[in-house]
Each structure stands twice: as C-alpha cells, then as structure tokens.
mmCIF file of C-alpha atoms in Angstrom:
data_model
loop_
_atom_site.group_PDB
_atom_site.id
_atom_site.type_symbol
_atom_site.label_atom_id
_atom_site.label_comp_id
_atom_site.label_asym_id
_atom_site.label_seq_id
_atom_site.Cartn_x
_atom_site.Cartn_y
_atom_site.Cartn_z
ATOM 1 C CA MET A 1 10.082 -24.546 -46.398
ATOM 2 C CA GLU A 2 7.341 -21.941 -46.395
ATOM 3 C CA MET A 3 6.523 -20.227 -43.138
ATOM 4 C CA GLN A 4 3.143 -21.351 -41.785
ATOM 5 C CA GLU A 5 0.588 -18.571 -41.853
ATOM 6 C CA LYS A 6 -0.211 -17.256 -38.410
ATOM 7 C CA MET A 7 -3.846 -17.429 -37.385
ATOM 8 C CA ILE A 8 -5.188 -15.525 -34.403
ATOM 9 C CA SER A 9 -8.640 -16.284 -33.029
ATOM 10 C CA THR A 10 -10.491 -14.054 -30.593
ATOM 11 C CA LYS A 11 -12.087 -14.475 -27.193
ATOM 12 C CA ASN A 12 -14.698 -11.731 -27.123
ATOM 13 C CA ILE A 13 -15.158 -10.204 -23.668
ATOM 14 C CA VAL A 14 -18.212 -7.982 -23.201
ATOM 15 C CA LEU A 15 -18.254 -5.438 -20.376
ATOM 16 C CA LEU A 16 -21.905 -4.439 -20.084
ATOM 17 C CA VAL A 17 -22.269 -0.885 -18.787
ATOM 18 C CA LEU A 18 -25.254 1.045 -17.474
ATOM 19 C CA PRO A 19 -25.698 4.712 -16.535
ATOM 20 C CA GLN A 20 -23.758 5.737 -13.413
ATOM 21 C CA VAL A 21 -21.382 2.789 -13.841
ATOM 22 C CA GLN A 22 -18.308 2.829 -11.615
ATOM 23 C CA LEU A 23 -15.248 3.302 -13.777
ATOM 24 C CA LEU A 24 -13.099 0.723 -11.994
ATOM 25 C CA ASP A 25 -15.801 -1.909 -12.514
ATOM 26 C CA VAL A 26 -15.068 -1.523 -16.228
ATOM 27 C CA ALA A 27 -11.447 -0.358 -16.343
ATOM 28 C CA GLY A 28 -10.169 -2.994 -13.894
ATOM 29 C CA PRO A 29 -11.253 -6.117 -15.804
ATOM 30 C CA CYS A 30 -10.460 -4.396 -19.115
ATOM 31 C CA ASP A 31 -6.841 -3.822 -18.062
ATOM 32 C CA VAL A 32 -6.484 -7.431 -16.924
ATOM 33 C CA PHE A 33 -7.656 -8.866 -20.251
ATOM 34 C CA THR A 34 -5.828 -6.398 -22.489
ATOM 35 C CA SER A 35 -2.635 -6.781 -20.459
ATOM 36 C CA ALA A 36 -2.830 -10.523 -21.011
ATOM 37 C CA ASN A 37 -2.512 -9.917 -24.757
ATOM 38 C CA LEU A 38 0.879 -8.289 -24.132
ATOM 39 C CA PHE A 39 2.250 -11.471 -22.593
ATOM 40 C CA LEU A 40 0.697 -14.080 -24.872
ATOM 41 C CA PRO A 41 3.333 -15.585 -27.179
ATOM 42 C CA ASP A 42 2.907 -14.692 -30.843
ATOM 43 C CA ASP A 43 2.586 -18.299 -31.967
ATOM 44 C CA THR A 44 0.461 -19.932 -34.626
ATOM 45 C CA PHE A 45 -3.190 -20.435 -33.698
ATOM 46 C CA GLU A 46 -2.721 -18.332 -30.550
ATOM 47 C CA LEU A 47 -5.829 -16.901 -28.936
ATOM 48 C CA ARG A 48 -6.262 -13.248 -28.068
ATOM 49 C CA TYR A 49 -8.754 -11.301 -25.984
ATOM 50 C CA ARG A 50 -10.856 -8.581 -27.547
ATOM 51 C CA VAL A 51 -12.696 -6.422 -25.044
ATOM 52 C CA HIS A 52 -15.946 -4.721 -26.048
ATOM 53 C CA MET A 53 -17.657 -2.060 -23.969
ATOM 54 C CA VAL A 54 -21.373 -2.565 -24.626
ATOM 55 C CA SER A 55 -24.182 -0.292 -23.488
ATOM 56 C CA GLY A 56 -27.129 -1.852 -21.681
ATOM 57 C CA THR A 57 -29.297 0.938 -23.097
ATOM 58 C CA SER A 58 -30.039 2.132 -26.630
ATOM 59 C CA ASP A 59 -27.463 4.938 -26.252
ATOM 60 C CA LYS A 60 -23.799 4.231 -26.990
ATOM 61 C CA ILE A 61 -22.622 7.077 -24.759
ATOM 62 C CA ILE A 62 -22.974 6.275 -21.066
ATOM 63 C CA CYS A 63 -22.291 8.763 -18.276
ATOM 64 C CA SER A 64 -20.295 7.102 -15.503
ATOM 65 C CA GLY A 65 -20.823 7.719 -11.813
ATOM 66 C CA SER A 66 -17.771 10.000 -11.769
ATOM 67 C CA GLY A 67 -19.215 12.125 -14.580
ATOM 68 C CA ILE A 68 -16.792 10.855 -17.229
ATOM 69 C CA PRO A 69 -18.658 9.785 -20.399
ATOM 70 C CA LEU A 70 -17.916 6.348 -21.827
ATOM 71 C CA THR A 71 -18.326 5.642 -25.534
ATOM 72 C CA CYS A 72 -19.386 2.070 -26.187
ATOM 73 C CA SER A 73 -18.661 0.195 -29.390
ATOM 74 C CA HIS A 74 -22.081 -1.500 -29.352
ATOM 75 C CA THR A 75 -25.396 -1.632 -27.578
ATOM 76 C CA ILE A 76 -27.122 -4.887 -26.684
ATOM 77 C CA ASN A 77 -29.289 -4.332 -29.762
ATOM 78 C CA ASP A 78 -26.488 -4.498 -32.340
ATOM 79 C CA ILE A 79 -23.932 -7.043 -31.101
ATOM 80 C CA ASP A 80 -22.672 -8.863 -34.180
ATOM 81 C CA PHE A 81 -20.056 -11.214 -32.740
ATOM 82 C CA PRO A 82 -20.041 -14.381 -30.599
ATOM 83 C CA ILE A 83 -19.593 -13.762 -26.867
ATOM 84 C CA ASP A 84 -17.145 -15.778 -24.827
ATOM 85 C CA THR A 85 -17.629 -13.906 -21.539
ATOM 86 C CA LEU A 86 -20.043 -11.160 -20.458
ATOM 87 C CA LEU A 87 -19.586 -9.203 -17.239
ATOM 88 C CA VAL A 88 -22.235 -6.779 -15.973
ATOM 89 C CA ALA A 89 -20.498 -3.811 -14.356
ATOM 90 C CA GLY A 90 -21.884 -2.252 -11.198
ATOM 91 C CA THR A 91 -23.870 0.943 -10.960
ATOM 92 C CA THR A 92 -26.142 2.608 -8.406
ATOM 93 C CA LEU A 93 -29.159 0.705 -7.128
ATOM 94 C CA THR A 94 -31.481 3.512 -8.221
ATOM 95 C CA VAL A 95 -30.447 2.989 -11.858
ATOM 96 C CA LEU A 96 -31.481 -0.650 -11.661
ATOM 97 C CA ASP A 97 -35.139 0.403 -11.398
ATOM 98 C CA GLU A 98 -34.864 2.211 -14.746
ATOM 99 C CA ILE A 99 -33.463 -0.658 -16.815
ATOM 100 C CA ASN A 100 -35.400 -1.615 -19.932
ATOM 101 C CA PRO A 101 -36.929 -5.114 -19.489
ATOM 102 C CA GLY A 102 -35.382 -6.036 -22.845
ATOM 103 C CA LEU A 103 -31.986 -6.175 -21.145
ATOM 104 C CA TYR A 104 -33.133 -8.997 -18.859
ATOM 105 C CA GLU A 105 -34.529 -10.910 -21.812
ATOM 106 C CA TYR A 106 -31.224 -10.502 -23.614
ATOM 107 C CA LEU A 107 -29.260 -11.813 -20.625
ATOM 108 C CA GLN A 108 -31.553 -14.823 -20.394
ATOM 109 C CA SER A 109 -30.895 -15.633 -24.041
ATOM 110 C CA LEU A 110 -27.141 -15.598 -23.439
ATOM 111 C CA THR A 111 -27.224 -18.685 -21.239
ATOM 112 C CA THR A 112 -27.478 -20.924 -24.298
ATOM 113 C CA HIS A 113 -24.443 -19.626 -26.186
ATOM 114 C CA ALA A 114 -22.118 -17.535 -23.964
ATOM 115 C CA LYS A 115 -19.383 -19.518 -22.254
ATOM 116 C CA ARG A 116 -19.435 -17.417 -19.088
ATOM 117 C CA ILE A 117 -21.722 -14.765 -17.600
ATOM 118 C CA GLY A 118 -20.728 -12.709 -14.591
ATOM 119 C CA SER A 119 -21.051 -9.506 -12.631
ATOM 120 C CA VAL A 120 -18.938 -6.949 -10.846
ATOM 121 C CA CYS A 121 -20.188 -5.356 -7.632
ATOM 122 C CA VAL A 122 -23.971 -4.674 -7.693
ATOM 123 C CA GLY A 123 -24.147 -5.990 -11.242
ATOM 124 C CA ALA A 124 -25.271 -9.119 -9.387
ATOM 125 C CA PHE A 125 -28.660 -7.451 -8.892
ATOM 126 C CA VAL A 126 -29.062 -7.299 -12.681
ATOM 127 C CA LEU A 127 -28.282 -10.990 -13.081
ATOM 128 C CA ALA A 128 -30.599 -11.826 -10.196
ATOM 129 C CA LYS A 129 -33.504 -9.891 -11.702
ATOM 130 C CA ALA A 130 -32.876 -11.672 -14.995
ATOM 131 C CA GLY A 131 -33.347 -14.968 -13.136
ATOM 132 C CA LEU A 132 -29.795 -16.158 -13.795
ATOM 133 C CA LEU A 133 -28.804 -16.538 -10.150
ATOM 134 C CA ASN A 134 -31.711 -18.643 -8.896
ATOM 135 C CA GLY A 135 -30.490 -21.134 -6.308
ATOM 136 C CA LYS A 136 -26.844 -20.214 -6.901
ATOM 137 C CA GLN A 137 -23.957 -19.324 -4.616
ATOM 138 C CA VAL A 138 -23.240 -15.635 -5.254
ATOM 139 C CA THR A 139 -21.519 -12.576 -3.854
ATOM 140 C CA THR A 140 -21.731 -8.817 -4.331
ATOM 141 C CA HIS A 141 -20.430 -5.646 -2.679
ATOM 142 C CA TRP A 142 -20.341 -6.281 1.079
ATOM 143 C CA LYS A 143 -22.502 -3.204 1.680
ATOM 144 C CA TYR A 144 -25.408 -4.623 -0.340
ATOM 145 C CA ALA A 145 -25.122 -8.342 0.415
ATOM 146 C CA ASP A 146 -27.969 -8.336 2.951
ATOM 147 C CA LEU A 147 -30.215 -6.427 0.561
ATOM 148 C CA LEU A 148 -29.475 -8.894 -2.244
ATOM 149 C CA GLN A 149 -30.318 -11.810 0.051
ATOM 150 C CA GLN A 150 -33.541 -10.191 1.262
ATOM 151 C CA THR A 151 -34.646 -9.213 -2.242
ATOM 152 C CA TYR A 152 -33.867 -12.634 -3.718
ATOM 153 C CA PRO A 153 -34.215 -15.173 -0.862
ATOM 154 C CA ASP A 154 -33.581 -18.094 -3.214
ATOM 155 C CA LEU A 155 -29.941 -17.006 -3.596
ATOM 156 C CA LYS A 156 -27.117 -18.204 -1.367
ATOM 157 C CA VAL A 157 -25.279 -14.938 -0.749
ATOM 158 C CA ASN A 158 -21.783 -15.191 0.722
ATOM 159 C CA VAL A 159 -20.135 -11.838 1.391
ATOM 160 C CA ASN A 160 -16.685 -13.241 2.202
ATOM 161 C CA PRO A 161 -15.195 -14.276 -1.174
ATOM 162 C CA PHE A 162 -13.912 -11.692 -3.637
ATOM 163 C CA PHE A 163 -15.643 -13.762 -6.332
ATOM 164 C CA ILE A 164 -17.684 -16.947 -6.629
ATOM 165 C CA ARG A 165 -18.182 -19.358 -9.509
ATOM 166 C CA ASP A 166 -21.331 -21.467 -9.702
ATOM 167 C CA GLN A 167 -21.393 -23.412 -12.986
ATOM 168 C CA GLN A 168 -21.154 -20.852 -15.819
ATOM 169 C CA ILE A 169 -22.161 -17.924 -13.579
ATOM 170 C CA TYR A 170 -19.519 -15.770 -11.884
ATOM 171 C CA THR A 171 -20.187 -12.982 -9.374
ATOM 172 C CA SER A 172 -17.617 -10.723 -7.760
ATOM 173 C CA GLY A 173 -17.651 -8.401 -4.780
ATOM 174 C CA GLY A 174 -17.210 -4.671 -4.579
ATOM 175 C CA VAL A 175 -15.491 -2.616 -7.287
ATOM 176 C CA SER A 176 -11.844 -3.788 -7.361
ATOM 177 C CA SER A 177 -13.034 -7.390 -6.908
ATOM 178 C CA GLY A 178 -13.766 -7.324 -10.633
ATOM 179 C CA MET A 179 -10.009 -7.506 -11.155
ATOM 180 C CA ASP A 180 -9.779 -10.559 -8.884
ATOM 181 C CA LEU A 181 -12.460 -12.194 -11.015
ATOM 182 C CA ALA A 182 -10.801 -11.197 -14.293
ATOM 183 C CA LEU A 183 -7.494 -12.713 -13.134
ATOM 184 C CA ALA A 184 -9.314 -15.932 -12.244
ATOM 185 C CA LEU A 185 -10.938 -16.055 -15.683
ATOM 186 C CA LEU A 186 -7.550 -15.431 -17.272
ATOM 187 C CA GLU A 187 -6.096 -18.310 -15.267
ATOM 188 C CA GLU A 188 -8.928 -20.554 -16.464
ATOM 189 C CA ASP A 189 -8.174 -19.660 -20.069
ATOM 190 C CA PHE A 190 -4.385 -19.622 -20.175
ATOM 191 C CA GLY A 191 -3.079 -21.038 -16.911
ATOM 192 C CA LYS A 192 -1.512 -19.755 -13.723
ATOM 193 C CA PRO A 193 1.882 -18.637 -15.133
ATOM 194 C CA LEU A 194 0.309 -16.086 -17.483
ATOM 195 C CA ALA A 195 -2.184 -14.927 -14.851
ATOM 196 C CA SER A 196 0.700 -14.448 -12.400
ATOM 197 C CA GLU A 197 2.626 -12.422 -14.977
ATOM 198 C CA VAL A 198 -0.345 -10.123 -15.546
ATOM 199 C CA ALA A 199 -0.925 -9.744 -11.797
ATOM 200 C CA LYS A 200 2.710 -8.686 -11.336
ATOM 201 C CA HIS A 201 2.436 -6.257 -14.244
ATOM 202 C CA LEU A 202 -0.624 -4.630 -12.664
ATOM 203 C CA VAL A 203 0.892 -4.799 -9.153
ATOM 204 C CA LEU A 204 -1.873 -7.068 -7.853
ATOM 205 C CA HIS A 205 -2.110 -10.263 -5.856
ATOM 206 C CA LEU A 206 -3.069 -13.195 -8.046
ATOM 207 C CA LYS A 207 -4.983 -14.491 -5.031
ATOM 208 C CA ARG A 208 -5.718 -11.561 -2.747
ATOM 209 C CA PRO A 209 -5.292 -12.375 0.964
ATOM 210 C CA GLY A 210 -8.186 -11.993 3.350
ATOM 211 C CA VAL A 211 -11.886 -11.776 2.611
ATOM 212 C CA GLN A 212 -14.114 -9.072 1.171
ATOM 213 C CA SER A 213 -16.186 -8.715 4.341
ATOM 214 C CA GLN A 214 -13.129 -7.463 6.250
ATOM 215 C CA PHE A 215 -13.640 -4.125 4.463
ATOM 216 C CA GLY A 216 -17.096 -3.481 5.857
ATOM 217 C CA ASN A 217 -19.288 -3.995 8.880
ATOM 218 C CA VAL A 218 -21.075 -7.227 9.684
ATOM 219 C CA LEU A 219 -24.295 -5.273 10.222
ATOM 220 C CA PRO A 220 -25.930 -3.349 7.362
ATOM 221 C CA GLU A 221 -24.960 0.307 7.026
ATOM 222 C CA TYR A 222 -26.760 2.590 9.496
ATOM 223 C CA GLU A 223 -28.704 4.425 6.789
ATOM 224 C CA MET A 224 -30.121 1.126 5.550
ATOM 225 C CA LEU A 225 -31.661 0.254 8.938
ATOM 226 C CA SER A 226 -35.316 0.886 9.718
ATOM 227 C CA PRO A 227 -36.110 3.704 12.195
ATOM 228 C CA PHE A 228 -36.995 1.135 14.869
ATOM 229 C CA THR A 229 -33.735 -0.769 14.368
ATOM 230 C CA LYS A 230 -31.757 2.500 14.437
ATOM 231 C CA GLN A 231 -33.412 3.309 17.779
ATOM 232 C CA ILE A 232 -32.231 0.031 19.277
ATOM 233 C CA ARG A 233 -28.768 0.405 17.798
ATOM 234 C CA ASP A 234 -28.438 3.875 19.297
ATOM 235 C CA LEU A 235 -29.584 2.469 22.635
ATOM 236 C CA LEU A 236 -26.945 -0.285 22.611
ATOM 237 C CA LYS A 237 -23.904 1.440 21.098
ATOM 238 C CA ASP A 238 -22.498 2.610 24.457
ATOM 239 C CA LYS A 239 -23.480 -0.514 26.391
ATOM 240 C CA LEU A 240 -21.658 -3.255 24.484
ATOM 241 C CA GLU A 241 -19.187 -3.789 27.328
ATOM 242 C CA LYS A 242 -22.035 -4.622 29.713
ATOM 243 C CA THR A 243 -24.460 -7.507 29.949
ATOM 244 C CA VAL A 244 -27.523 -6.541 27.904
ATOM 245 C CA SER A 245 -30.697 -8.610 28.050
ATOM 246 C CA ILE A 246 -33.634 -8.740 25.662
ATOM 247 C CA GLU A 247 -35.775 -7.725 28.618
ATOM 248 C CA TYR A 248 -33.767 -4.509 28.928
ATOM 249 C CA MET A 249 -34.177 -3.730 25.215
ATOM 250 C CA ALA A 250 -37.920 -4.368 25.326
ATOM 251 C CA GLU A 251 -38.428 -2.306 28.485
ATOM 252 C CA SER A 252 -36.499 0.609 26.949
ATOM 253 C CA VAL A 253 -39.127 0.931 24.188
ATOM 254 C CA ASN A 254 -42.098 0.086 26.426
ATOM 255 C CA MET A 255 -42.828 -3.264 24.800
ATOM 256 C CA SER A 256 -43.282 -6.798 26.056
ATOM 257 C CA VAL A 257 -40.390 -9.177 25.332
ATOM 258 C CA ARG A 258 -42.561 -11.253 23.010
ATOM 259 C CA ASN A 259 -43.828 -8.281 20.998
ATOM 260 C CA PHE A 260 -40.397 -6.656 20.923
ATOM 261 C CA SER A 261 -38.766 -9.830 19.599
ATOM 262 C CA ARG A 262 -41.425 -10.196 16.908
ATOM 263 C CA VAL A 263 -41.211 -6.569 15.755
ATOM 264 C CA PHE A 264 -37.416 -6.504 15.846
ATOM 265 C CA LEU A 265 -37.142 -9.642 13.734
ATOM 266 C CA LYS A 266 -39.553 -8.177 11.193
ATOM 267 C CA GLU A 267 -37.740 -4.822 11.077
ATOM 268 C CA SER A 268 -34.139 -6.052 11.023
ATOM 269 C CA GLY A 269 -34.308 -9.583 9.639
ATOM 270 C CA MET A 270 -32.537 -10.990 12.709
ATOM 271 C CA THR A 271 -33.168 -11.657 16.385
ATOM 272 C CA PRO A 272 -32.189 -9.038 18.992
ATOM 273 C CA GLY A 273 -29.488 -11.392 20.267
ATOM 274 C CA LYS A 274 -27.971 -11.823 16.815
ATOM 275 C CA PHE A 275 -28.064 -8.055 16.245
ATOM 276 C CA LEU A 276 -26.242 -7.428 19.527
ATOM 277 C CA GLU A 277 -23.669 -10.074 18.625
ATOM 278 C CA LYS A 278 -22.963 -8.396 15.288
ATOM 279 C CA MET A 279 -22.725 -4.960 16.911
ATOM 280 C CA ARG A 280 -20.072 -6.310 19.264
ATOM 281 C CA LEU A 281 -18.227 -7.953 16.396
ATOM 282 C CA ASP A 282 -18.194 -4.707 14.381
ATOM 283 C CA GLN A 283 -16.802 -2.839 17.376
ATOM 284 C CA ALA A 284 -14.110 -5.492 17.819
ATOM 285 C CA LYS A 285 -13.159 -5.142 14.146
ATOM 286 C CA ASN A 286 -12.815 -1.372 14.501
ATOM 287 C CA MET A 287 -10.674 -1.712 17.618
ATOM 288 C CA LEU A 288 -8.401 -4.265 15.956
ATOM 289 C CA GLU A 289 -7.999 -1.996 12.957
ATOM 290 C CA TYR A 290 -7.638 1.427 14.573
ATOM 291 C CA THR A 291 -6.096 0.747 17.987
ATOM 292 C CA ASP A 292 -3.131 -1.157 19.407
ATOM 293 C CA MET A 293 -5.259 -2.505 22.224
ATOM 294 C CA SER A 294 -4.571 -6.154 23.067
ATOM 295 C CA ILE A 295 -7.016 -8.799 21.878
ATOM 296 C CA GLU A 296 -7.701 -9.645 25.522
ATOM 297 C CA MET A 297 -8.701 -6.047 26.269
ATOM 298 C CA ILE A 298 -10.820 -5.820 23.110
ATOM 299 C CA THR A 299 -12.619 -8.997 24.152
ATOM 300 C CA GLU A 300 -13.539 -7.343 27.446
ATOM 301 C CA LYS A 301 -14.441 -3.939 25.948
ATOM 302 C CA CYS A 302 -16.810 -5.524 23.432
ATOM 303 C CA GLY A 303 -18.647 -7.664 25.959
ATOM 304 C CA PHE A 304 -17.459 -11.079 24.818
ATOM 305 C CA GLY A 305 -17.183 -13.674 27.536
ATOM 306 C CA SER A 306 -13.841 -15.003 26.367
ATOM 307 C CA ILE A 307 -11.241 -14.799 23.614
ATOM 308 C CA ILE A 308 -12.560 -18.161 22.427
ATOM 309 C CA SER A 309 -15.998 -16.603 21.830
ATOM 310 C CA LEU A 310 -14.440 -13.673 19.952
ATOM 311 C CA ARG A 311 -12.332 -15.997 17.794
ATOM 312 C CA ARG A 312 -15.322 -18.226 17.064
ATOM 313 C CA LEU A 313 -17.356 -15.285 15.754
ATOM 314 C CA PHE A 314 -14.490 -13.937 13.643
ATOM 315 C CA LEU A 315 -14.077 -17.334 12.016
ATOM 316 C CA LYS A 316 -17.839 -17.635 11.526
ATOM 317 C CA TYR A 317 -18.372 -14.267 9.844
ATOM 318 C CA LEU A 318 -14.962 -13.427 8.362
ATOM 319 C CA SER A 319 -13.134 -16.759 8.039
ATOM 320 C CA LEU A 320 -10.242 -15.058 9.848
ATOM 321 C CA SER A 321 -9.001 -15.082 13.435
ATOM 322 C CA PRO A 322 -8.803 -11.717 15.251
ATOM 323 C CA ALA A 323 -5.007 -11.780 14.923
ATOM 324 C CA GLN A 324 -5.202 -12.493 11.167
ATOM 325 C CA TYR A 325 -7.749 -9.700 10.726
ATOM 326 C CA ARG A 326 -5.466 -7.192 12.469
ATOM 327 C CA LYS A 327 -2.501 -8.360 10.404
ATOM 328 C CA ASN A 328 -4.417 -7.895 7.112
ATOM 329 C CA CYS A 329 -5.712 -4.462 8.084
ATOM 330 C CA LYS A 330 -2.404 -3.090 9.285
ATOM 331 C CA GLY A 331 -0.276 -4.816 6.652
ATOM 332 C CA THR A 332 2.042 -6.252 9.276
ATOM 333 C CA THR A 333 4.145 -9.372 8.826
#
C-alpha cells in the first residue's frame, strides 16, 4: 500500500509593525505561534502557522523602540498571501500621528476576508482610528485606557482583562498581554491541550491570574493630568486619611463649589468625589503591595470608612478583593 502524500496547509499570521514598535509586542506572539509548530503532530493534512512580519509603512526595515532594526518580509503594499490573523503591534502614541492614511484603508478592507484582526498594547489606537472598534468591547495598555476612551467615546474600554474578543476583533493589554492573546488564539485553533503545552514550553500561564489593571494606577499617570487636576492632586495627596469635602477643595483654589465642580469635571473627566475615591484606592494598592500593614490599618490610612467599602471598590475597579490583590502582587500562596 502506497504511503499517502502528506499535505501541509498554512495559517498565515501577520504581525503589523510600525516605527518605534516594542519588541515584545512582536516577539511574544511570534514565539507562541512558532512554538506551536514544534508540538503539532506531523500528520496528513495538518495545519501549520507561518508568521509574517509586515511593515505598516513603505519601508521594510523598521527601527524598534529599543533601537534594534527589524527587517520585514513584506509591506502592506505587497502582501501576496491570504491572511488568517493580523495583529497590530504597539508603538508610541506620537508615531500614530504620522501613519499614512492608506494603512487605515487597508485595515478596513481586511474585515471582509481576514478571519481575525487584533492588536497588542496601543495598537488598539490604530484599529480605533481605522473604525474597526466602533461600539466594541476593547482593552489596551492600562496606562492609556482612559485616553483611548476619551478619544473614542463610542468604545467600551475595559482595562481589567489581558485581552478581549468582540466578534472577529481581538484587543490585548500592555506588551506581554500579546502573548496571552496569542495563546488564546492558539487554543481556538488547536484546542487547550496544545495551548497548554506551548504555555509550559514558554514558562507562561495559559490563563494568567489576576487582571491587567493591577499593574497600574486607577487614576491616569500624573504627567497625563491637566495642570489644574495636578494642583488638586498635590493638595489631596497628604490628606487622604482625613475627611475631605468638595467645599474644602473649592475653597483651596478660591472657587465656588459649583464652578469648581464644573471645571474639575471638564479638566479631569470625573467628579471631584470620584477622583478622591480613586486616589485613595491607588494608595491602598501601593500599601498592599509594598508594606505588610494589615488591611484594617490600610483601610484607616486611606480614609475608607470600613473594610467593606475598601473591598467594594477593589472588586469594582480590579475584580479582586484586597487580600487577592496582595497575594497576586507578592506571589504568596
């Protein structure tokens, strides 16, 4: 009996890179998909991944954010193969302003024939500008989640998950979250056993514990605040243990309560009360992570009325209890 000829078909994965791309945004997913090929059985009709690094510009050589040049096999202008999955890797926000409009048109055209389209880190901003995220549940790097929501109010930005799927669109959080997404895509394609094998090979969790937002602050980074909001933050930072009223905040900047509330909402995107709540929550997170202080003492030091209030806010913003957050941060069992 003649041996049946082996036929191998290809799932083409495109990693779309832009100038100043973060290397791990590309290397992480690439290693997941190429490692999967090592564990796929060499059977007849077996599928294989083929990863293509594609430039989002007309130049095939892209300088990464670390200064290491990346040589792409194609640009978006000369792709000559069908695309199964395209992932836009993250870069700096300043680079996004320099992208050729043709890239957005190309991404829009993909929706009719690519199986999956996704992003790593701030690559979500590229998909959003291309109009592919309208009305969708999405995530991005925790540091830029508020900016993404403000820039594209039609989106439903959730900073907690490491990745989110909404129909054929996938978005992942900051940097290493691209590997979480790649493992999930691998599981979709070939099942949990193979995805688990690859995760073990790469020394990763198949399903990483915790949430992305545990790595950053609930409030936007200080440098991203307006001067007025920074002034109020500086005023409050040493008073979180005390009772602080809106009247006190307004009086401190010689404004009426009504005018202060209006200006603060415009400047920060939230009410003074919500801002104070998030400041207290960020301080509680830092204390849980960097001190051995009891949760009861942290509750008092951060100005929360009770442990119940502290727990409620942790569950609301982080989907974790204070004890679970401390356990994840310190790696305790």
